[in-house]
Structure formats: C-alpha cells, structure tokens
Amino acid sequence: LEFEQRRAKKTYLALCAVLEDSEVGVGANGDDSDSDDAFLPGEVRVVNACIGDAEPGTFSDAIGDDDGGRCIRAVTEDGKPATTEYQALSTRTGDKLVTINGKRIVGAALVLARPLTGRTHQVRLHLAHAGFPIIGDSLYGVSVEDVFLAVEGRRTRVRLERAAAITRRTSGAELPESSTNAEEAAARRLVLSRPRVKKSAVEGESGETNEHDEGVFFFAGRTALHAWNLETRHPADGRVLRLATDMPADMQKLCDVLGLNTEGVILGEETSEAAARLNEHAHRPAQTRRVRARGARGTRPM
C-alpha cells in the first residue's frame, strides 16, 4: 500500500560528472583554484521539471537511429510534473578537457537524490538536467573515461606545475613545454592505468595461471546509481522502517579513484553485520513447543 500510494521515501546515491553552469557550491578560489577542494558540498536543491516522451532523435548520439524499443524519456514542457531534491555530498574539481552536449566537464561529485514523485527515469533525467549527468548512464549521462580524464588531467597538471616550481627554485632550470601538457599526460595515464595482470593463487595442471584484469575500466557497463535508503511503514503495525544498504564495492572503488569522500554514507562492516543479525532474528520463525499429556505407558489420558 505504501508503494501503491507512493508514500515510501526513497533516497539514491549517484556518482556524477559536474558540468559547467551546474548549481554546485564553489570555493573561494573559484573553478581554476589549485585546491583539490575548490568545489564544496552544496545545499539541498530542488529540480521541478516535467518528464514526458522524448522526441524522435533526441538521444540518437547515444543509442543510434533505432531505439530498439527502449523506454526513453526527456524533460519536456508538456510532460507530467516531477520533483527531485538533490545535494552534492562530495566533489572533486577537474580540468575542462571533455565536452558533453556543448558543456565541459569541470569535476566529479557524489550526489544524494530524493525523488518526490515517481516518473520513469526521474533521478537520471533530473540530475542530468541540473548539470550532474550520472557516470555510466549510456542514455542520459557520461562515460567513466571522460570523467576520469577530467579529474586526472587536473591532478597531473598540478603535479607537473609543482614539480616545475621545485625545479626552478632548486636549479633554475625550466622543464620542456611538452611536459606540462596536462591533457596528454592524463590521456596517457588513462591508457596506462590498467594494473598489470595478476597471477591467480591457483594454477592449472599445465602450469598456466588464470589471469584477470581489474584496471581503471572496472566500472564499464553499468550506471553509477545506487538505491541507498528506503523509509516506509510496516504493513502490519504501521511502524516506520528505515532500510539502508552500502554502495556496491565497485562504486566505492570508483569514489576512491575520483577522490570523492564516502565517509558519511558508508555504514561499515560492524553496522552491516549487526543489522544482518537483527534481520535474521526478526525473520526467524517462532518455535512453539507442543506438550502432549500422557498417561501410563500404552494408555491415553482421559
């Protein structure tokens, strides 16, 4: 009933790109600051944008001319009303190396989103509309490689500039101009950041090892959106239930790679284990003992 009447409160976590002109707090030093924390977590904001059917060809760049029967939505003036609250919990600046739909990626963010209505693809569309397209969303978002390139490009530029400054102070020598090209360096790092193939602990009879690659592209193939928290009422007694689950390991790893802080949204192993024990206890069937009255051996009680 809670879901049918849309009274259940859902909260999502999303890993997003930050586009130019997005409504995210900016540090005192501005977009081009050398501080890794130039973007500050923003206040809770609201997207009020109607959602309806997308016009033919709206997302042709993402899916081609044939949508293959996929459900595709868009922000439209004549669509159904939709409202989403969102907040950037942690952000990381990047260099403006990649352009998406005419806007450059300027960073990455861990975003909390609360849909107040229940339209199809609402969170994905509204975050993209607000300037926070979700990483890995092939329809409305951006690729993980593009976001990594922007963030890593800035890291590389800062490292090279600091190294050049140290070299100038210590020896007076200037680094070659090509060594300060952050875009080229970031692109090289994107390609070379795949870790070397590791040997499996178990080898086959032929002596060959089972190999696997869990490089920087470990997140390819899915959308960085996680159903994090659900608040509803118990159907029997009306108690308020708050259910939460940590982000999957690959999303947590992607946060680490992009330099996003997850401390405030990770329950931790101890909390998860305690919750699992409580859940197991709550769902354990009550065991009743049946006591049979017996008389003398071979006789039944009167």
Coordinates of C-alpha atoms in Angstrom, one line a residue, residues 56-239:
P56 CA 12.5 11.1 -32.1
G57 CA 16.2 11.5 -32.4
T58 CA 16.7 13.3 -29.1
F59 CA 19.3 10.7 -28.0
S60 CA 20.4 9.4 -31.3
D61 CA 24.0 10.1 -30.5
A62 CA 23.7 7.7 -27.5
I63 CA 21.6 4.9 -29.0
G64 CA 21.7 5.4 -32.8
D65 CA 18.8 5.9 -35.1
D66 CA 16.9 2.8 -33.8
D67 CA 16.0 2.9 -30.1
G68 CA 15.4 -0.9 -30.1
G69 CA 12.1 -0.5 -28.2
R70 CA 13.8 1.1 -25.2
C71 CA 11.8 3.3 -22.8
I72 CA 13.2 6.8 -23.4
R73 CA 12.1 9.9 -21.5
A74 CA 13.0 13.6 -21.6
V75 CA 12.4 16.9 -19.8
T76 CA 9.5 18.4 -21.6
E77 CA 7.1 21.3 -21.1
D78 CA 4.0 19.2 -21.7
G79 CA 5.1 16.2 -19.6
K80 CA 4.0 15.0 -16.2
P81 CA 5.1 17.1 -13.2
A82 CA 8.1 15.7 -11.4
T83 CA 10.2 16.9 -8.4
T84 CA 13.6 15.7 -7.1
E85 CA 15.7 17.0 -4.2
Y86 CA 19.4 16.6 -4.6
Q87 CA 22.6 17.5 -2.8
A88 CA 26.3 17.3 -3.8
L89 CA 27.8 15.5 -0.8
S90 CA 31.4 15.4 -2.0
T91 CA 33.0 17.0 -5.1
R92 CA 36.3 17.0 -6.9
T93 CA 37.4 19.5 -9.5
G94 CA 38.8 18.6 -12.9
D95 CA 40.3 20.3 -15.9
K96 CA 38.0 21.3 -18.7
L97 CA 39.2 18.7 -21.2
V98 CA 36.0 17.0 -22.2
T99 CA 32.8 18.5 -23.7
I100 CA 29.4 16.8 -23.4
N101 CA 26.4 18.3 -25.2
G102 CA 28.1 21.6 -25.6
K103 CA 29.2 21.8 -21.9
R104 CA 32.6 20.9 -20.5
I105 CA 33.1 18.5 -17.6
V106 CA 34.6 20.5 -14.7
G107 CA 34.7 17.8 -12.0
A108 CA 33.1 14.8 -10.3
A109 CA 30.6 14.6 -7.5
L110 CA 28.9 12.1 -5.2
V111 CA 25.2 13.2 -5.2
L112 CA 22.3 12.3 -3.0
A113 CA 18.9 12.4 -4.7
R114 CA 15.4 12.1 -3.3
P115 CA 12.6 11.8 -5.9
L116 CA 9.4 13.3 -4.5
T117 CA 7.4 11.9 -7.5
G118 CA 7.7 8.6 -9.3
R119 CA 8.3 9.2 -13.0
T120 CA 10.2 6.8 -15.2
H121 CA 14.0 7.6 -15.2
Q122 CA 13.3 10.6 -13.0
V123 CA 16.5 10.6 -11.0
R124 CA 18.7 10.1 -14.1
L125 CA 16.9 12.8 -16.1
H126 CA 16.7 15.4 -13.3
L127 CA 20.4 15.1 -12.3
A128 CA 21.4 15.5 -15.9
H129 CA 19.1 18.5 -16.2
A130 CA 20.7 20.0 -13.1
G131 CA 24.2 19.6 -14.6
F132 CA 25.1 16.3 -12.9
P133 CA 24.9 13.6 -15.5
I134 CA 25.4 10.1 -14.0
I135 CA 28.5 8.2 -14.8
G136 CA 28.0 5.1 -16.9
D137 CA 24.4 6.1 -17.9
S138 CA 24.6 5.4 -21.7
L139 CA 21.3 7.3 -22.3
Y140 CA 21.4 10.5 -20.2
G141 CA 24.8 10.5 -18.6
V142 CA 28.6 10.4 -19.4
S143 CA 31.2 7.7 -19.6
V144 CA 33.6 6.9 -16.7
E145 CA 36.6 7.5 -19.0
D146 CA 35.5 11.1 -19.7
V147 CA 35.1 11.9 -16.0
F148 CA 38.4 10.2 -15.1
L149 CA 40.2 12.1 -17.9
A150 CA 39.0 15.5 -16.5
V151 CA 39.8 14.7 -12.9
E152 CA 43.1 13.0 -13.6
G153 CA 44.0 15.8 -16.0
R154 CA 43.9 18.3 -13.2
R155 CA 45.8 16.1 -10.9
T156 CA 48.5 15.7 -13.5
R157 CA 48.7 19.4 -14.2
V158 CA 49.0 20.3 -10.5
R159 CA 51.8 17.7 -10.1
L160 CA 53.7 18.9 -13.1
E161 CA 53.4 22.5 -12.1
R162 CA 54.6 21.8 -8.6
A163 CA 57.5 19.7 -9.9
A164 CA 58.4 22.6 -12.3
A165 CA 58.2 25.1 -9.5
I166 CA 60.5 23.0 -7.3
T167 CA 62.9 22.5 -10.2
R168 CA 63.1 26.2 -10.8
R169 CA 63.7 27.0 -7.2
T170 CA 66.4 24.4 -6.8
S171 CA 68.3 24.6 -10.1
G172 CA 66.8 27.4 -12.1
A173 CA 66.1 25.0 -15.0
E174 CA 62.9 25.1 -17.0
L175 CA 61.0 22.0 -17.9
P176 CA 60.3 21.4 -21.6
E177 CA 56.9 22.9 -22.6
S178 CA 55.6 19.5 -23.7
S179 CA 56.0 18.1 -20.2
T180 CA 53.4 20.5 -18.8
N181 CA 50.6 19.3 -21.2
A182 CA 48.1 18.0 -18.7
E183 CA 45.7 16.7 -21.3
E184 CA 48.3 14.5 -23.0
A185 CA 49.6 13.3 -19.6
A186 CA 46.1 12.5 -18.4
A187 CA 45.3 10.6 -21.6
R188 CA 48.5 8.5 -21.2
R189 CA 47.6 7.8 -17.6
L190 CA 44.1 6.7 -18.6
V191 CA 45.6 4.2 -21.0
L192 CA 48.4 3.0 -18.8
S193 CA 46.5 2.9 -15.5
R194 CA 45.3 -0.7 -16.0
P195 CA 47.1 -2.6 -13.3
R196 CA 49.4 -5.4 -14.5
V197 CA 47.8 -8.8 -14.8
K198 CA 47.9 -10.6 -11.6
K199 CA 48.6 -14.3 -11.2
S200 CA 45.9 -16.4 -9.6
A201 CA 46.8 -18.2 -6.4
V202 CA 45.7 -21.5 -8.1
E203 CA 47.5 -22.7 -11.2
G204 CA 46.2 -25.3 -13.6
E205 CA 47.8 -28.6 -14.3
S206 CA 49.6 -27.2 -17.3
G207 CA 51.2 -24.6 -15.1
E208 CA 49.4 -21.7 -16.8
T209 CA 47.9 -19.1 -14.5
N210 CA 44.3 -17.8 -14.6
E211 CA 44.6 -14.1 -15.3
H212 CA 42.2 -11.3 -14.8
D213 CA 42.3 -7.5 -15.4
E214 CA 40.6 -5.2 -13.0
G215 CA 42.0 -1.9 -14.3
V216 CA 40.7 1.6 -14.4
F217 CA 37.8 0.4 -16.7
F218 CA 36.4 -1.9 -13.9
F219 CA 33.2 0.1 -13.9
A220 CA 32.4 -0.1 -17.6
G221 CA 29.0 -1.4 -18.5
R222 CA 26.7 0.0 -15.8
T223 CA 25.2 3.1 -14.3
A224 CA 26.6 4.6 -11.1
L225 CA 23.3 4.8 -9.3
H226 CA 22.5 3.1 -6.0
A227 CA 19.3 2.8 -4.1
W228 CA 20.7 3.7 -0.7
N229 CA 17.9 4.3 1.7
L230 CA 14.2 3.4 1.9
E231 CA 11.7 4.7 4.5
T232 CA 8.3 3.0 4.7
R233 CA 5.8 1.7 7.2
H234 CA 5.4 -1.9 8.3
P235 CA 2.2 -3.2 6.7
A236 CA 1.1 -5.0 9.9
D237 CA 1.6 -2.5 12.7
G238 CA 2.5 0.8 10.9
R239 CA 6.0 1.1 12.4

